[in-house]
Coordinates of C-alpha atoms in Angstrom, one line a residue:
X1 CA -31.7 -11.0 14.1
X2 CA -32.7 -13.8 16.4
X3 CA -34.9 -11.5 18.4
X4 CA -36.7 -10.1 15.4
X5 CA -37.3 -13.6 13.9
X6 CA -38.7 -15.0 17.1
X7 CA -41.0 -12.0 17.7
X8 CA -42.3 -12.0 14.1
X9 CA -42.9 -15.8 13.7
X10 CA -45.9 -16.0 16.0
X11 CA -47.5 -13.1 14.2
X12 CA -47.1 -14.8 10.9
X13 CA -48.6 -18.0 12.1
X14 CA -51.4 -16.5 14.2
X15 CA -54.9 -17.6 13.3
X16 CA -56.6 -14.3 13.8
X17 CA -56.0 -12.9 10.3
X18 CA -52.9 -10.9 11.1
X19 CA -50.8 -13.1 8.8
X20 CA -52.3 -11.5 5.8
X21 CA -51.4 -8.0 7.1
X22 CA -47.8 -9.1 7.8
X23 CA -47.6 -10.7 4.4
X24 CA -48.9 -7.5 2.7
X25 CA -46.4 -5.4 4.7
X26 CA -43.4 -7.6 3.6
X27 CA -44.6 -7.4 -0.1
X28 CA -45.1 -3.7 0.1
X29 CA -41.7 -3.1 1.7
X30 CA -40.0 -5.4 -0.8
X31 CA -41.6 -3.5 -3.7
X32 CA -40.5 -0.1 -2.3
X33 CA -37.0 -1.4 -1.8
X34 CA -36.6 -2.8 -5.3
X35 CA -38.2 0.2 -7.1
X36 CA -36.1 2.9 -5.2
X37 CA -32.9 0.7 -5.5
X38 CA -33.4 0.3 -9.3
X39 CA -33.8 4.1 -9.7
X40 CA -30.7 4.9 -7.6
X41 CA -28.5 2.2 -9.2
X42 CA -29.5 3.5 -12.6
X43 CA -28.4 7.0 -11.5
X44 CA -25.1 5.8 -10.1
X45 CA -24.5 3.8 -13.3
X46 CA -25.1 6.9 -15.4
X47 CA -22.7 8.9 -13.2
X48 CA -20.1 6.1 -13.4
X49 CA -20.1 5.6 -9.6
X50 CA -19.9 2.2 -7.7
X51 CA -23.2 0.4 -7.4
X52 CA -22.8 0.1 -3.6
X53 CA -23.3 3.9 -3.3
X54 CA -26.6 3.6 -5.2
X55 CA -27.8 0.9 -2.8
X56 CA -26.8 2.9 0.3
X57 CA -28.5 6.1 -1.0
X58 CA -31.6 4.1 -1.8
X59 CA -31.6 2.8 1.8
X60 CA -31.3 6.4 3.1
X61 CA -34.2 7.5 1.0
X62 CA -36.6 4.8 2.2
X63 CA -35.3 4.6 5.8
X64 CA -37.0 5.8 8.9
X65 CA -34.6 8.7 9.6
X66 CA -35.1 10.5 6.3
X67 CA -37.9 13.2 6.3
X68 CA -40.6 13.8 5.4
X69 CA -42.0 10.3 5.9
X70 CA -41.0 6.7 6.2
X71 CA -41.5 4.5 3.2
X72 CA -40.8 1.2 4.9
X73 CA -43.5 -0.3 7.2
X74 CA -41.2 -2.8 9.1
X75 CA -37.5 -2.2 9.3
X76 CA -36.9 -5.6 10.8
X77 CA -37.8 -7.2 7.4
X78 CA -34.8 -5.6 5.8
X79 CA -32.5 -6.7 8.6
X80 CA -33.4 -10.3 8.0
X81 CA -32.7 -9.9 4.3
X82 CA -29.4 -8.2 5.1
X83 CA -28.2 -11.1 7.2
X84 CA -28.9 -13.5 4.2
X85 CA -27.1 -11.0 2.0
X86 CA -24.0 -11.3 4.1
X87 CA -24.1 -15.1 3.9
X88 CA -24.7 -15.2 0.1
X89 CA -22.1 -12.5 -0.7
X90 CA -19.3 -14.2 1.3
X91 CA -20.2 -17.7 0.1
X92 CA -19.9 -16.8 -3.6
X93 CA -16.7 -14.9 -2.9
X94 CA -15.4 -18.0 -1.1
X95 CA -15.9 -20.0 -4.3
X96 CA -13.1 -17.9 -5.9
X97 CA -10.6 -18.9 -3.1
X98 CA -9.7 -22.6 -3.1
X99 CA -7.6 -23.8 -0.1
X100 CA -4.3 -23.7 -2.0
X101 CA -4.8 -20.0 -2.7
X102 CA -5.6 -19.3 1.0
X103 CA -2.7 -21.3 2.3
X104 CA -0.4 -19.1 0.2
X105 CA -1.3 -16.1 2.4
X106 CA -2.1 -17.9 5.7
X107 CA 1.1 -17.2 7.7
X108 CA 1.4 -13.6 6.6
X109 CA -2.3 -13.0 7.2
X110 CA -1.9 -14.0 10.9
X111 CA 1.1 -11.8 11.4
X112 CA -0.4 -8.8 9.7
X113 CA -3.8 -9.1 11.2
X114 CA -2.4 -9.4 14.7
X115 CA -0.1 -6.5 14.4
X116 CA -2.5 -4.1 12.7
X117 CA -5.4 -5.0 15.0
X118 CA -3.4 -4.4 18.2
X119 CA -1.7 -1.3 16.8
X120 CA -4.9 0.3 15.7
X121 CA -6.7 -0.6 18.9
X122 CA -4.0 1.0 21.1
X123 CA -3.8 4.2 18.9
X124 CA -7.6 4.7 18.8
X125 CA -7.9 3.9 22.5
X126 CA -5.5 6.8 23.2
X127 CA -7.4 9.1 20.7
X128 CA -10.7 8.2 22.5
X129 CA -9.3 9.1 25.8
X130 CA -7.9 12.4 24.4
X131 CA -11.4 13.2 23.0
X132 CA -12.8 12.8 26.6
X133 CA -14.6 9.5 26.3
X134 CA -14.8 7.2 29.3
X135 CA -12.4 4.3 29.4
X136 CA -15.0 1.7 28.4
X137 CA -16.4 3.9 25.7
X138 CA -12.8 4.4 24.4
X139 CA -11.9 0.7 24.4
X140 CA -15.2 -0.5 22.7
X141 CA -14.8 2.3 20.1
X142 CA -11.1 1.3 19.6
X143 CA -12.0 -2.4 19.1
X144 CA -14.7 -1.3 16.6
X145 CA -12.3 0.9 14.7
X146 CA -9.8 -1.9 14.4
X147 CA -12.2 -4.0 12.3
X148 CA -12.5 -3.7 8.5
X149 CA -15.9 -4.3 6.9
X150 CA -15.2 -7.4 4.7
X151 CA -18.6 -7.2 3.1
X152 CA -18.3 -3.6 1.9
X153 CA -14.7 -4.0 0.8
X154 CA -15.1 -7.2 -1.1
X155 CA -18.2 -6.0 -3.0
X156 CA -16.4 -2.9 -4.2
X157 CA -13.4 -4.9 -5.2
X158 CA -15.6 -7.2 -7.2
X159 CA -17.3 -4.2 -9.0
X160 CA -13.8 -2.9 -9.8
X161 CA -12.8 -6.3 -11.2
X162 CA -10.0 -6.6 -8.6
X163 CA -11.0 -9.8 -6.8
X164 CA -8.4 -12.1 -8.5
X165 CA -5.5 -9.8 -7.6
X166 CA -3.0 -11.0 -5.0
X167 CA -3.9 -8.0 -2.8
X168 CA -7.5 -9.2 -2.6
X169 CA -6.5 -12.7 -1.5
X170 CA -4.3 -11.1 1.2
X171 CA -7.1 -8.8 2.2
X172 CA -9.5 -11.7 2.7
X173 CA -7.0 -13.7 4.6
X174 CA -6.2 -10.8 6.9
X175 CA -9.9 -9.9 7.4
X176 CA -10.8 -13.5 8.5
X177 CA -8.0 -13.5 11.1
X178 CA -9.0 -9.9 12.2
X179 CA -12.7 -11.0 12.7
X180 CA -11.6 -13.9 14.8
X181 CA -9.4 -11.6 17.0
X182 CA -12.2 -9.1 17.3
X183 CA -14.9 -11.5 18.3
X184 CA -12.6 -13.1 20.9
X185 CA -11.7 -9.7 22.3
X186 CA -15.3 -8.7 22.4
X187 CA -16.2 -11.7 24.6
X188 CA -13.4 -10.8 27.0
X189 CA -14.3 -7.1 27.1
X190 CA -18.0 -7.9 27.8
X191 CA -17.1 -10.2 30.7
X192 CA -14.7 -7.7 32.2
X193 CA -17.0 -4.7 31.6
X194 CA -20.0 -6.5 33.1
X195 CA -18.2 -6.6 36.5
X196 CA -15.6 -3.7 36.4
X197 CA -15.3 -3.6 40.2
X198 CA -13.6 -7.0 40.3
X199 CA -11.2 -6.5 37.5
X200 CA -8.4 -5.9 40.0
X201 CA -9.0 -9.4 41.4
X202 CA -6.4 -11.9 40.2
X203 CA -9.1 -14.6 39.7
X204 CA -11.0 -12.3 37.4
X205 CA -7.9 -11.6 35.3
X206 CA -7.1 -15.4 35.2
X207 CA -10.7 -16.1 34.1
X208 CA -10.3 -13.5 31.3
X209 CA -7.1 -15.1 30.1
X210 CA -8.8 -18.6 30.2
X211 CA -11.7 -17.2 28.2
X212 CA -9.3 -15.9 25.6
X213 CA -7.6 -19.3 25.3
X214 CA -11.0 -21.1 25.2
X215 CA -12.2 -18.7 22.4
X216 CA -9.1 -19.2 20.4
X217 CA -9.4 -23.0 20.9
X218 CA -13.0 -23.0 19.8
X219 CA -12.3 -20.9 16.7
X220 CA -9.3 -22.9 15.7
X221 CA -11.3 -26.2 16.1
X222 CA -14.1 -24.8 14.0
X223 CA -12.0 -23.4 11.2
X224 CA -9.5 -26.4 11.3
X225 CA -12.3 -28.9 11.4
X226 CA -14.0 -27.4 8.3
X227 CA -10.8 -27.2 6.4
X228 CA -9.4 -30.6 7.3
X229 CA -12.6 -32.7 7.5
X230 CA -14.8 -30.7 5.2
X231 CA -12.4 -30.6 2.3
X232 CA -12.1 -34.4 2.5
X233 CA -15.8 -35.2 2.1
X234 CA -17.9 -32.2 1.0
X235 CA -16.3 -31.4 -2.4
X236 CA -16.9 -35.1 -3.4
X237 CA -20.5 -34.8 -2.3
X238 CA -21.0 -31.6 -4.3
X239 CA -19.4 -33.3 -7.4
X240 CA -21.7 -36.3 -7.1
X241 CA -24.7 -34.0 -7.0
X242 CA -23.3 -32.0 -9.9
X243 CA -23.1 -35.1 -12.1
X244 CA -26.9 -35.5 -11.9
X245 CA -27.2 -32.2 -13.9
X246 CA -30.1 -31.3 -11.6
X247 CA -29.2 -27.6 -10.9
X248 CA -32.1 -27.2 -8.5
X249 CA -30.8 -30.0 -6.3
X250 CA -27.2 -28.7 -6.5
X251 CA -28.4 -25.2 -5.6
X252 CA -30.3 -26.5 -2.5
X253 CA -27.3 -28.5 -1.3
X254 CA -24.8 -25.7 -1.6
X255 CA -27.2 -23.2 -0.1
X256 CA -27.8 -25.6 2.8
X257 CA -24.0 -25.8 3.2
X258 CA -23.6 -22.0 3.2
X259 CA -26.4 -21.4 5.7
X260 CA -25.5 -24.4 7.9
X261 CA -21.9 -23.3 8.4
X262 CA -23.0 -19.7 8.9
X263 CA -25.3 -20.9 11.7
X264 CA -22.5 -23.0 13.2
X265 CA -20.2 -19.9 13.2
X266 CA -23.0 -17.8 14.8
X267 CA -23.5 -20.4 17.6
X268 CA -19.8 -20.1 18.4
X269 CA -20.0 -16.3 18.5
X270 CA -18.3 -15.8 15.2
X271 CA -19.5 -13.7 12.3
X272 CA -21.9 -15.5 9.9
X273 CA -19.6 -14.2 7.2
X274 CA -16.8 -16.5 8.4
X275 CA -18.9 -19.6 8.1
X276 CA -20.3 -18.6 4.7
X277 CA -16.9 -17.8 3.3
X278 CA -15.5 -21.2 4.5
X279 CA -18.5 -22.9 2.8
X280 CA -17.6 -21.2 -0.4
X281 CA -14.0 -22.4 0.0
X282 CA -15.1 -26.0 0.3
X283 CA -17.2 -25.7 -2.8
X284 CA -14.2 -24.2 -4.6
X285 CA -12.4 -27.5 -4.0
X286 CA -15.0 -29.4 -6.1
X287 CA -15.0 -29.7 -9.8
X288 CA -18.5 -28.2 -9.8
X289 CA -17.3 -24.9 -8.4
X290 CA -17.8 -22.9 -11.6
X291 CA -21.4 -24.2 -12.0
X292 CA -22.1 -23.5 -8.3
X293 CA -20.8 -19.9 -8.7
X294 CA -23.0 -19.3 -11.8
X295 CA -26.2 -20.6 -10.2
X296 CA -25.8 -18.7 -6.9
X297 CA -24.6 -15.4 -8.3
X298 CA -28.1 -14.0 -9.1
X299 CA -29.3 -14.8 -5.5
X300 CA -26.1 -13.3 -4.2
X301 CA -26.7 -10.1 -6.1
X302 CA -30.2 -9.7 -4.8
X303 CA -29.4 -10.3 -1.1
X304 CA -26.1 -8.3 -1.3
X305 CA -28.2 -5.4 -2.6
X306 CA -30.5 -5.7 0.4
X307 CA -27.6 -5.7 2.8
X308 CA -26.2 -2.4 1.5
X309 CA -29.7 -0.9 1.4
X310 CA -30.2 -1.9 5.0
X311 CA -27.0 0.0 6.0
X312 CA -28.4 3.1 4.3
X313 CA -31.9 2.6 5.9
X314 CA -30.4 2.4 9.4
X315 CA -28.3 5.5 9.0
X316 CA -29.6 8.5 11.0
X317 CA -28.1 11.3 9.0
X318 CA -29.3 13.9 11.5
X319 CA -26.6 12.7 13.8
X320 CA -23.8 13.6 11.4
X321 CA -23.3 17.2 12.4
X322 CA -23.2 16.3 16.1
X323 CA -20.6 13.5 15.8
X324 CA -18.7 14.3 12.6
X325 CA -15.6 15.9 14.2
X326 CA -14.8 13.0 16.7
X327 CA -15.8 10.5 14.0
X328 CA -13.4 12.0 11.5
X329 CA -10.5 12.1 14.0
X330 CA -11.1 8.4 14.8
X331 CA -11.3 7.5 11.1
X332 CA -8.0 9.3 10.4
X333 CA -6.3 7.6 13.3
X334 CA -7.6 4.2 12.3
X335 CA -6.8 4.7 8.7
X336 CA -3.2 5.9 9.3
X337 CA -2.5 3.0 11.7
X338 CA -3.8 0.2 9.5
X339 CA -2.3 1.6 6.3
X340 CA 1.2 2.1 7.8
X341 CA 1.4 -1.2 9.6
X342 CA 0.0 -3.3 6.8
X343 CA 2.0 -1.7 4.0
X344 CA 5.2 -1.9 6.0
X345 CA 4.8 -5.6 7.0
X346 CA 3.8 -6.6 3.4
X347 CA 6.8 -4.8 2.0
X348 CA 9.1 -6.5 4.5
X349 CA 7.5 -9.8 3.5
X350 CA 8.8 -9.1 -0.1
X351 CA 5.4 -8.2 -1.7
X352 CA 5.7 -5.6 -4.4
X353 CA 4.7 -2.0 -3.7
X354 CA 1.5 -2.2 -5.7
X355 CA 0.2 -5.2 -3.8
X356 CA 1.2 -3.8 -0.4
X357 CA -0.5 -0.5 -1.1
X358 CA -3.7 -2.0 -2.4
X359 CA -4.0 -4.4 0.5
X360 CA -3.3 -1.6 3.0
X361 CA -5.8 0.8 1.4
X362 CA -8.5 -2.0 1.3
X363 CA -8.0 -2.9 4.9
X364 CA -7.8 0.7 6.1
X365 CA -11.0 1.9 4.4
X366 CA -14.4 0.6 5.4
X367 CA -16.0 0.0 8.8
X368 CA -19.4 -1.6 9.0
X369 CA -21.3 -4.6 10.2
X370 CA -18.9 -6.1 12.8
X371 CA -18.0 -2.7 14.2
X372 CA -21.6 -2.0 14.9
X373 CA -21.9 -5.5 16.6
X374 CA -19.0 -4.5 18.9
X375 CA -20.7 -1.2 19.8
X376 CA -24.0 -3.0 20.5
X377 CA -22.1 -5.5 22.6
X378 CA -20.8 -2.8 24.9
X379 CA -24.3 -1.3 25.1
X380 CA -25.8 -4.7 25.9
X381 CA -23.7 -5.2 29.1
X382 CA -24.2 -1.5 30.1
X383 CA -20.5 -0.7 29.7
X384 CA -20.8 2.2 27.2
X385 CA -22.8 5.4 27.1
X386 CA -25.4 6.3 24.5
X387 CA -22.9 8.2 22.4
X388 CA -20.9 5.2 21.2
X389 CA -23.4 3.7 18.7
X390 CA -24.3 7.0 17.0
X391 CA -20.6 7.8 16.6
X392 CA -19.9 4.4 15.0
X393 CA -22.9 4.9 12.9
X394 CA -21.4 8.1 11.5
X395 CA -18.1 6.3 11.0
X396 CA -19.9 3.6 9.0
X397 CA -21.6 6.3 6.8
X398 CA -18.4 8.2 6.1
X399 CA -16.2 5.2 5.5
X400 CA -18.7 3.4 3.3
X401 CA -18.9 6.5 1.1
X402 CA -15.1 6.9 1.1
X403 CA -14.2 3.3 0.4
X404 CA -15.1 3.1 -3.4
X405 CA -13.0 6.1 -4.1
X406 CA -10.0 4.9 -2.0
X407 CA -10.0 1.5 -3.7
X408 CA -10.4 3.0 -7.1
X409 CA -7.4 5.3 -6.3
X410 CA -5.5 2.1 -5.3
X411 CA -6.3 0.4 -8.6
X412 CA -4.8 3.4 -10.5
X413 CA -1.7 3.3 -8.4
X414 CA -1.4 -0.4 -9.3
X415 CA -1.9 0.3 -13.0
X416 CA 0.7 3.0 -13.0
X417 CA 3.2 0.8 -11.1
X418 CA 2.7 -1.9 -13.7
X419 CA 3.3 0.3 -16.7

């Protein structure tokens, strides 16, 4: 995103008249996106399917990989909107999760996320080696397969009216810890993969261990600082602004908080989703949380739609026949590992069967944004071959389509267990 924004900005500001062309292109692309998305969402509504599927199909229709022609002029535009979509979606979700609610699942989230991430990584690493991938291809694929797409899963849970369930609180807590583990592991893998010859050197191994410790320390300081210091001052600030009854001012302040913390997370190498979610958690501590949620929801819906459309637009469906078999084997291995570990640990922690199953199904289903970041991270340091990104692209396509049906199945299991 940083690259595209820096390369686009001079064109927008250039005095030679190209700004009008860029502006017209953005307007044209936005019009195409909204019209096609509206048609597809209407069709999915009529067919009683999740809205997310409509957005993804719309993206595939307008994307550069779908014949006979490309409807979008500049694919970078939708990537920028998609990043904003992640921020707004996770911010509004965070406003439903005050600190007390998160603390109730904090300890079990750390235990479960650590166990299922390590277990899934080891299993898919072995599967990757069995399928004939190189060691570094296998380990980057394994790390990518150990990460759940928080954005996809949460949006579908919201559509199904399941966000307030205990299983959704657990899922969010586990996802946050999982993202932190994944980002820390990615940094270590990149440093080791960039100089594989020296990995046998004790100093290199020591440096890797120190890097892990530093990453954990930075993440802990960031999250802890936001929760401890932020919860002391920011909710009061939001309340003072809320008392003015100036909703435009309140909207600007909370959007500034969401984007600011997302930027802070990004600077530390974390997902912007983590910063946005924590911003929402701070707003949830204020008395103006309900008002904040109402005034930001329409913006969230718009940008969240653009995020899922961007996933569809970037999917090269012509690659599916080539990579579908290894992708399905990896999906099955990852799903089985996550489901068994999470369901077992939550049952042992005295959660009821319905909550354990729903949390396990939610965490085992979708792969997405952060998995693709891991794949690109391996590619950036020259550690992986050209096959890794397309395979994980196929994994994203398949799991994104599967997830609504898996979560809907989970809700039926819950309903039957309650009756």
